[in-house]
PDB file of C-alpha atoms in Angstrom:
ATOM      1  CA  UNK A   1     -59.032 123.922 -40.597  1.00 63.00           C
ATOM      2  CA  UNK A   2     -57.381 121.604 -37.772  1.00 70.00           C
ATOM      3  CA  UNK A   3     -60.681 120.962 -36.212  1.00 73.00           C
ATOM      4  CA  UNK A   4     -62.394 120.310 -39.846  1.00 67.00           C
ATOM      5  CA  UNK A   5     -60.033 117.769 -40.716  1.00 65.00           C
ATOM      6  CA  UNK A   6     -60.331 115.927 -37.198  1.00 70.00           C
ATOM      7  CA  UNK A   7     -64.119 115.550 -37.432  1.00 68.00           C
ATOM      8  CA  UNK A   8     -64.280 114.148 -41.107  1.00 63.00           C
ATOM      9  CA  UNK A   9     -61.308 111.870 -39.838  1.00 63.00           C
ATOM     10  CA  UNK A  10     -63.816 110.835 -37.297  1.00 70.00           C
ATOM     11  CA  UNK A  11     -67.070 110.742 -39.354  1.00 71.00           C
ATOM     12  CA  UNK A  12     -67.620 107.397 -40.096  1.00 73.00           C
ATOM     13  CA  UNK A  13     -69.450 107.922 -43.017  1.00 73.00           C
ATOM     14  CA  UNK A  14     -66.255 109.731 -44.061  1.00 76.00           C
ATOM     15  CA  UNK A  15     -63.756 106.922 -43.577  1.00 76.00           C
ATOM     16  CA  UNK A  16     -66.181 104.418 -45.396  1.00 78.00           C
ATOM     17  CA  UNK A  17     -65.407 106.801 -47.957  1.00 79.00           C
ATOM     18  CA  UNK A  18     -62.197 106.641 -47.964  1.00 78.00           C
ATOM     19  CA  UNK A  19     -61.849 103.127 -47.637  1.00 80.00           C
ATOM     20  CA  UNK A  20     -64.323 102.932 -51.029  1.00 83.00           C
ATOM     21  CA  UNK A  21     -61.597 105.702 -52.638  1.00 85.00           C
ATOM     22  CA  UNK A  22     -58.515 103.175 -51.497  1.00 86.00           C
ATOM     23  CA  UNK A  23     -59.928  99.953 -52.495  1.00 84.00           C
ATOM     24  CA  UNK A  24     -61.011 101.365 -56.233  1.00 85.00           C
ATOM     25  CA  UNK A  25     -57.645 103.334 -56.923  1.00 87.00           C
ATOM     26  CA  UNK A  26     -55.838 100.554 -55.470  1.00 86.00           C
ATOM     27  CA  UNK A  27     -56.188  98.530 -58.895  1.00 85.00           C
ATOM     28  CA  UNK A  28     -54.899 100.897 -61.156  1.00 85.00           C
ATOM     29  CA  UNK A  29     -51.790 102.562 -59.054  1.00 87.00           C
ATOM     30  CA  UNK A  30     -50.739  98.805 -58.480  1.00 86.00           C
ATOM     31  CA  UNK A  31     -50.808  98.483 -62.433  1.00 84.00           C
ATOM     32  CA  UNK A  32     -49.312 101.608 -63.297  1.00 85.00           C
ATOM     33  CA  UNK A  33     -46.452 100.843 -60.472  1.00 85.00           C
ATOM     34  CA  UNK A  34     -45.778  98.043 -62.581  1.00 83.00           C
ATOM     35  CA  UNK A  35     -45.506  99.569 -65.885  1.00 82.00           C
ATOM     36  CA  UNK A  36     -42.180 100.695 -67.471  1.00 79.00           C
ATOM     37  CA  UNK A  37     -43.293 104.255 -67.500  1.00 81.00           C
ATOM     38  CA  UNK A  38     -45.783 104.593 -65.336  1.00 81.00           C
ATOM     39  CA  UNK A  39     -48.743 107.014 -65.757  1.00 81.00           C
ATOM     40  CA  UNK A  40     -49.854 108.026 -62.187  1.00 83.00           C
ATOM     41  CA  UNK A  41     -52.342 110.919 -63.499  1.00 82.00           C
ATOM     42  CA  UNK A  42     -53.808 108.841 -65.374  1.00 82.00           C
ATOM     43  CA  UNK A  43     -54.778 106.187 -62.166  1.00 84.00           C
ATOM     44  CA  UNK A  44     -55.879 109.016 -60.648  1.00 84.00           C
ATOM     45  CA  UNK A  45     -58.083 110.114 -63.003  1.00 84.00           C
ATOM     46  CA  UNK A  46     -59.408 106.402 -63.630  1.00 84.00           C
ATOM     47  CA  UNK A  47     -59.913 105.820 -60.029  1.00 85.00           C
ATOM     48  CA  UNK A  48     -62.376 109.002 -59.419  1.00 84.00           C
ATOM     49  CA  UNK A  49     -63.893 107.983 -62.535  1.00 85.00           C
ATOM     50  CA  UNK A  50     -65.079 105.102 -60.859  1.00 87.00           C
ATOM     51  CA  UNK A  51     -66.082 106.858 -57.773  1.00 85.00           C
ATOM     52  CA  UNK A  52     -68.527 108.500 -59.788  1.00 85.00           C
ATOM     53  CA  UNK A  53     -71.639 105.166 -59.234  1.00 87.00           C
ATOM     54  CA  UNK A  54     -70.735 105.663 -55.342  1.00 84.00           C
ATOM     55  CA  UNK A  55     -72.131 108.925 -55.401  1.00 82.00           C
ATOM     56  CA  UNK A  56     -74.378 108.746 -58.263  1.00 84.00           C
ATOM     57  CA  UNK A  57     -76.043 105.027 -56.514  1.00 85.00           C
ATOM     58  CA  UNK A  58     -75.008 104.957 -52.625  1.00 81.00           C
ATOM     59  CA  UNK A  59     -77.046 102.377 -51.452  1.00 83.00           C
ATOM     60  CA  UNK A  60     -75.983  99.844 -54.188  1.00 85.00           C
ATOM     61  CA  UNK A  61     -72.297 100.594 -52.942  1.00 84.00           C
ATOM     62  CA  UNK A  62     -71.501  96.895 -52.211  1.00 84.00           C
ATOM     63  CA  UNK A  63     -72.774  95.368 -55.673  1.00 86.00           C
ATOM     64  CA  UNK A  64     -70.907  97.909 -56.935  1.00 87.00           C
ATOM     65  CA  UNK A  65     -68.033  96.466 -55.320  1.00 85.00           C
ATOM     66  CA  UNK A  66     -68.096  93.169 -55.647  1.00 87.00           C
ATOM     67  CA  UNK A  67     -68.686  94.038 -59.750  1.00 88.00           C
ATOM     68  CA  UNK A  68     -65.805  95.690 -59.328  1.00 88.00           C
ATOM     69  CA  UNK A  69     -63.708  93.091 -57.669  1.00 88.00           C
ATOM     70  CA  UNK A  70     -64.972  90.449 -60.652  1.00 88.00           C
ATOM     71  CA  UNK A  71     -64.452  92.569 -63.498  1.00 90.00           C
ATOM     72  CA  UNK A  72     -61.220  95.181 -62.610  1.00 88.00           C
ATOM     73  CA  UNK A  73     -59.709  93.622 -59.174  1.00 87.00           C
ATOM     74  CA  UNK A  74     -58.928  90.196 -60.462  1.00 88.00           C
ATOM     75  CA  UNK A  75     -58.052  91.133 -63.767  1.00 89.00           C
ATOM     76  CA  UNK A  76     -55.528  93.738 -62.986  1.00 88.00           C
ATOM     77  CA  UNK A  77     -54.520  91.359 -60.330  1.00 87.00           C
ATOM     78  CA  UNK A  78     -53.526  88.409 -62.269  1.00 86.00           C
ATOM     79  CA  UNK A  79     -52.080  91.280 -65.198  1.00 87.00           C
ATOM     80  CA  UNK A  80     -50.015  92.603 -62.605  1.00 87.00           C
ATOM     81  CA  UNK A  81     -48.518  89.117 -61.172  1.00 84.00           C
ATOM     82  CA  UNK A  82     -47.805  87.950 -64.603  1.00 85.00           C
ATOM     83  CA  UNK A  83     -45.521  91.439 -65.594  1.00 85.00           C
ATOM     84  CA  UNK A  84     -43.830  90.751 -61.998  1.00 83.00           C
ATOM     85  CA  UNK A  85     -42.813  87.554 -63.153  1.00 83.00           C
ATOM     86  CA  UNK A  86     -42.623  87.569 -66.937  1.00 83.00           C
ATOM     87  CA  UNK A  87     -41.840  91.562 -67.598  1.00 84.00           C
ATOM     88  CA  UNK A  88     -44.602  91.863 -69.855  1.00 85.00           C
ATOM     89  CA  UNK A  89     -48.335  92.042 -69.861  1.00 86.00           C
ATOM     90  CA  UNK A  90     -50.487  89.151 -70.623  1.00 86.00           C
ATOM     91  CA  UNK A  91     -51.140  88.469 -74.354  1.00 86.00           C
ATOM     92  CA  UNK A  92     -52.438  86.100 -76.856  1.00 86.00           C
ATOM     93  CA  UNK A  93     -49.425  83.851 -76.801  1.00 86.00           C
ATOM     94  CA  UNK A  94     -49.517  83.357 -72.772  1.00 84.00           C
ATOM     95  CA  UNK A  95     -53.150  82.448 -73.066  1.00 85.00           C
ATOM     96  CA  UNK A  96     -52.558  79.756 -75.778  1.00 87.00           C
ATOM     97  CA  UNK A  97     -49.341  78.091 -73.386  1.00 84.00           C
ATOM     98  CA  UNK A  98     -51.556  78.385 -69.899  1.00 81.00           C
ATOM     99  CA  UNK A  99     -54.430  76.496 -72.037  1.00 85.00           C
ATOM    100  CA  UNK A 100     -51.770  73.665 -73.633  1.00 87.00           C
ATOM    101  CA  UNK A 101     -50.118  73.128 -70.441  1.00 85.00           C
ATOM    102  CA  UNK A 102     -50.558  69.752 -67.916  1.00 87.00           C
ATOM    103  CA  UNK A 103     -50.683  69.501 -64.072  1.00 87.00           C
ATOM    104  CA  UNK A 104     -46.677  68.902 -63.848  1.00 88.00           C
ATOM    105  CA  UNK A 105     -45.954  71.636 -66.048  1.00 85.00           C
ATOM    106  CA  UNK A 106     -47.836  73.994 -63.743  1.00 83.00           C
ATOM    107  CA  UNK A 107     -46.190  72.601 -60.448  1.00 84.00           C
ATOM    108  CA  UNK A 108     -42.731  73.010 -61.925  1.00 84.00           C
ATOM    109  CA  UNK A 109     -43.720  76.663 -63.069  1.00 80.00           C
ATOM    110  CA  UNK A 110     -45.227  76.966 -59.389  1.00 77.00           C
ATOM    111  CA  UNK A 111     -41.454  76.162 -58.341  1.00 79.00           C
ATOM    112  CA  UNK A 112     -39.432  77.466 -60.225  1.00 76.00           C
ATOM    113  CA  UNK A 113     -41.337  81.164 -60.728  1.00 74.00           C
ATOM    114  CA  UNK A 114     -43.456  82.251 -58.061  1.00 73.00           C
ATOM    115  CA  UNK A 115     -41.908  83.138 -54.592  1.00 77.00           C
ATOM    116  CA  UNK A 116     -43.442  83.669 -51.123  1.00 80.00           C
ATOM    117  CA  UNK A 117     -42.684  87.554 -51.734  1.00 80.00           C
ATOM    118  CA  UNK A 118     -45.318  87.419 -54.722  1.00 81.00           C
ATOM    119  CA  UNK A 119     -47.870  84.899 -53.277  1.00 82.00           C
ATOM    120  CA  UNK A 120     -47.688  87.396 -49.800  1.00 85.00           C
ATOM    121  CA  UNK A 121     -48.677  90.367 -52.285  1.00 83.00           C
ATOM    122  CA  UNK A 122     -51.708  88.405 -53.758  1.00 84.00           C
ATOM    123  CA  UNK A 123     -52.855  87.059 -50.670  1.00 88.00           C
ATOM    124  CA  UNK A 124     -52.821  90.659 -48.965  1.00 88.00           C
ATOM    125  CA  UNK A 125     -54.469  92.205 -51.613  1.00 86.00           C
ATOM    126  CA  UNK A 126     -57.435  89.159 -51.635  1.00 88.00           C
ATOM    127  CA  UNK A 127     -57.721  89.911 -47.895  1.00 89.00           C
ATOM    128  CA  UNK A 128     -58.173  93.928 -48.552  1.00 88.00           C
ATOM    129  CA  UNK A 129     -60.796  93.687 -51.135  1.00 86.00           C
ATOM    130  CA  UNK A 130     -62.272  90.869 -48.972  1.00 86.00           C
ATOM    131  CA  UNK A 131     -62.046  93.570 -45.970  1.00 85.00           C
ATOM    132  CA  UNK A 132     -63.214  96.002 -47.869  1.00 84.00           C
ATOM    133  CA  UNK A 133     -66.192  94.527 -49.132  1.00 82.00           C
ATOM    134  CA  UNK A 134     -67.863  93.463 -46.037  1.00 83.00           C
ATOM    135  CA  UNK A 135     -67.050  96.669 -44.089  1.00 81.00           C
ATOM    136  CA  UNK A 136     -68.130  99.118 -46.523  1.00 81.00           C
ATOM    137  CA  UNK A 137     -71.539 100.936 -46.127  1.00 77.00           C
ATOM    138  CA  UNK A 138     -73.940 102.538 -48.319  1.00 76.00           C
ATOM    139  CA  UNK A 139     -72.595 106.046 -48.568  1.00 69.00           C
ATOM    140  CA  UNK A 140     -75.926 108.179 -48.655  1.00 70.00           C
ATOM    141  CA  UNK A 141     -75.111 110.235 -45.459  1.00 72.00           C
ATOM    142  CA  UNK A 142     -72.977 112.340 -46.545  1.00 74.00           C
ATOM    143  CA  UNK A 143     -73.515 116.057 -47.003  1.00 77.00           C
ATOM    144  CA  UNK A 144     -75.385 116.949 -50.030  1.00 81.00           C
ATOM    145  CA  UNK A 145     -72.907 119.844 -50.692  1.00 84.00           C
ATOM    146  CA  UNK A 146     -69.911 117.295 -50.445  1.00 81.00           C
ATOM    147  CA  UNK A 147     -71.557 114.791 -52.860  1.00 81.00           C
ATOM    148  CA  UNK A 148     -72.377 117.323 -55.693  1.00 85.00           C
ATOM    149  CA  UNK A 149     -69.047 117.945 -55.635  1.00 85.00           C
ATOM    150  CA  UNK A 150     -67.780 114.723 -55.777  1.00 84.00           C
ATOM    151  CA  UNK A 151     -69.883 114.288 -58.254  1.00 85.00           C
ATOM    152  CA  UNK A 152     -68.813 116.648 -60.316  1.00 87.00           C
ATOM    153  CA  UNK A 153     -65.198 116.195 -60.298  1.00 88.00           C
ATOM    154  CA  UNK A 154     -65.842 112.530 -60.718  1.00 86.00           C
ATOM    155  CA  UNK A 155     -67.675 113.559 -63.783  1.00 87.00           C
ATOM    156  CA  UNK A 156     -64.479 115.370 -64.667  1.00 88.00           C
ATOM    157  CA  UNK A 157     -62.105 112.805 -64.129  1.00 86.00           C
ATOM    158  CA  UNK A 158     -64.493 110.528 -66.384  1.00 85.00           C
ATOM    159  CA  UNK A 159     -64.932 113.768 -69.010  1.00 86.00           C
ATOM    160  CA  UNK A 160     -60.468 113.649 -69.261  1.00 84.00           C
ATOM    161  CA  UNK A 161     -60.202 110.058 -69.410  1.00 82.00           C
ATOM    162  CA  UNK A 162     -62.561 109.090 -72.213  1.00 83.00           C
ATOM    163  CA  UNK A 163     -60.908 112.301 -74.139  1.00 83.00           C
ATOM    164  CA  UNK A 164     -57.327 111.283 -73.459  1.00 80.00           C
ATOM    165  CA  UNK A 165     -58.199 107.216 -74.367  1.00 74.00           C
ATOM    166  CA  UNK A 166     -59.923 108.965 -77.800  1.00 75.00           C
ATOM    167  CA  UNK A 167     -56.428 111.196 -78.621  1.00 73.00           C
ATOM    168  CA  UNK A 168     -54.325 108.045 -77.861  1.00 70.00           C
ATOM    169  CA  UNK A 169     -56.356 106.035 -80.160  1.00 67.00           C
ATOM    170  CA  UNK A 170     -56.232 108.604 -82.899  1.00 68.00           C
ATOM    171  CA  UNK A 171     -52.477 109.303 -82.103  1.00 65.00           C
ATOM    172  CA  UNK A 172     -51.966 105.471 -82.416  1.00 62.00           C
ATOM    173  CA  UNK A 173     -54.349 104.941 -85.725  1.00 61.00           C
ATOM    174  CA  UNK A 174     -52.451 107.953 -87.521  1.00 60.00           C
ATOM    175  CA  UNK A 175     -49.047 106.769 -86.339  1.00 59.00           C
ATOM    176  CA  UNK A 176     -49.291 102.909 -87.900  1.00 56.00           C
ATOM    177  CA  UNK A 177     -49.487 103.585 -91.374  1.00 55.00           C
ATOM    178  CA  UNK A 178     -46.690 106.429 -91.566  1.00 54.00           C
ATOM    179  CA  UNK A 179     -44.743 103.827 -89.519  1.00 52.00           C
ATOM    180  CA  UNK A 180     -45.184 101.302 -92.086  1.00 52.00           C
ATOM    181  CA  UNK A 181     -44.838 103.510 -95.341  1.00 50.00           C
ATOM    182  CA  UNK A 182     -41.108 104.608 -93.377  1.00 52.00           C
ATOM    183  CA  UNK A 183     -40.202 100.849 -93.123  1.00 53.00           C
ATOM    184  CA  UNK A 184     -41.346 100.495 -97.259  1.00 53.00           C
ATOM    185  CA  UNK A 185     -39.185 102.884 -97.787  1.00 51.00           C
ATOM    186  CA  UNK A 186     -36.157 101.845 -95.721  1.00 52.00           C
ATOM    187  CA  UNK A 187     -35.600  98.969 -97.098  1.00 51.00           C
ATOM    188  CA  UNK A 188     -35.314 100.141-100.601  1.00 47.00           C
ATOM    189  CA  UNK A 189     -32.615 102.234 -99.957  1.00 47.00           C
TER     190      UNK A 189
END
């Protein structure tokens, strides 16, 4: 079992892998970490979901990641820096004040909010995805054994997230008007 473990460590098509498994799950663990109550299994289960085009389309492995880094990296990166400094996650109202505000009002925000700490974080996390985008490899040499089982738990992992995003959605659609018709009838008493 040592010896197993010690030749996929040394695989290289094996630590491409896991450097495409760390730079997709990094996203949602940071967010969840975040988060008041924070939902681990649930960034687990969202990060092998998106492993599932790695092994479905290995050769298009870096579109795939720069896609990703556009459309999930940044946003979950600028989500995540604005709960760090605010406490809450970005909404309507923070929109509407970074869109009415002028070139002082920024530099005094600059100042007054954001510390080295926070501009460190960002700055490493740019430099991993930028790492990780130019190192990573097309991952079509891996065992076909290994891949239909990736596969297949990613399909899985996609399978329990779409049904746990369609309960919370019905949970949440059944709870709003029983929460409203118990405020109507609290304040009449």
């Amino acid at each position: 079992m040592k010896q197993k473990l010690m030749n996929i460590v040394q695989n290289k098509e094996y630590r491409n892998l896991l450097l495409i498994a760390a730079y997709i799950s990094l996203a949602f663990f940071m967010y969840e970490y975040v988060q008041e109550k924070p939902r681990y299994r649930m960034a687990l289960f969202l990060s092998l979901a998106f492993l599932l085009p790695v092994f479905l389309f290995p050769k298009q492995v870096k579109l795939y990641f720069m896609l990703y880094f556009a459309f999930i990296y940044v946003p979950t990166l600028i989500n995540v820096t604005h709960i760090l400094i605010f406490g809450e996650e970005i909404d309507p109202a923070s929109i509407r004040c970074i869109f009415d505000t002028n070139w002082r009002e920024a530099a005094e925000f600059l100042q007054t909010f954001c510390s080295w700490k926070l501009w460190g974080l960002v700055v490493l996390l740019l430099v991993f995805a930028g790492v990780a985008i130019s190192r990573v490899r097309p991952a079509n040499k891996l065992s076909p054994r290994f891949v239909k089982i990736m596969q297949r738990l990613c399909f899985i992992a996609l399978m329990l997230t779409i049904f746990k995003g369609a309960y919370t959605y019905y949970d949440r659609s059944n709870q709003i008007p029983t929460l409203a018709l118990r405020d109507e009838l609290h304040t009449f008493r």
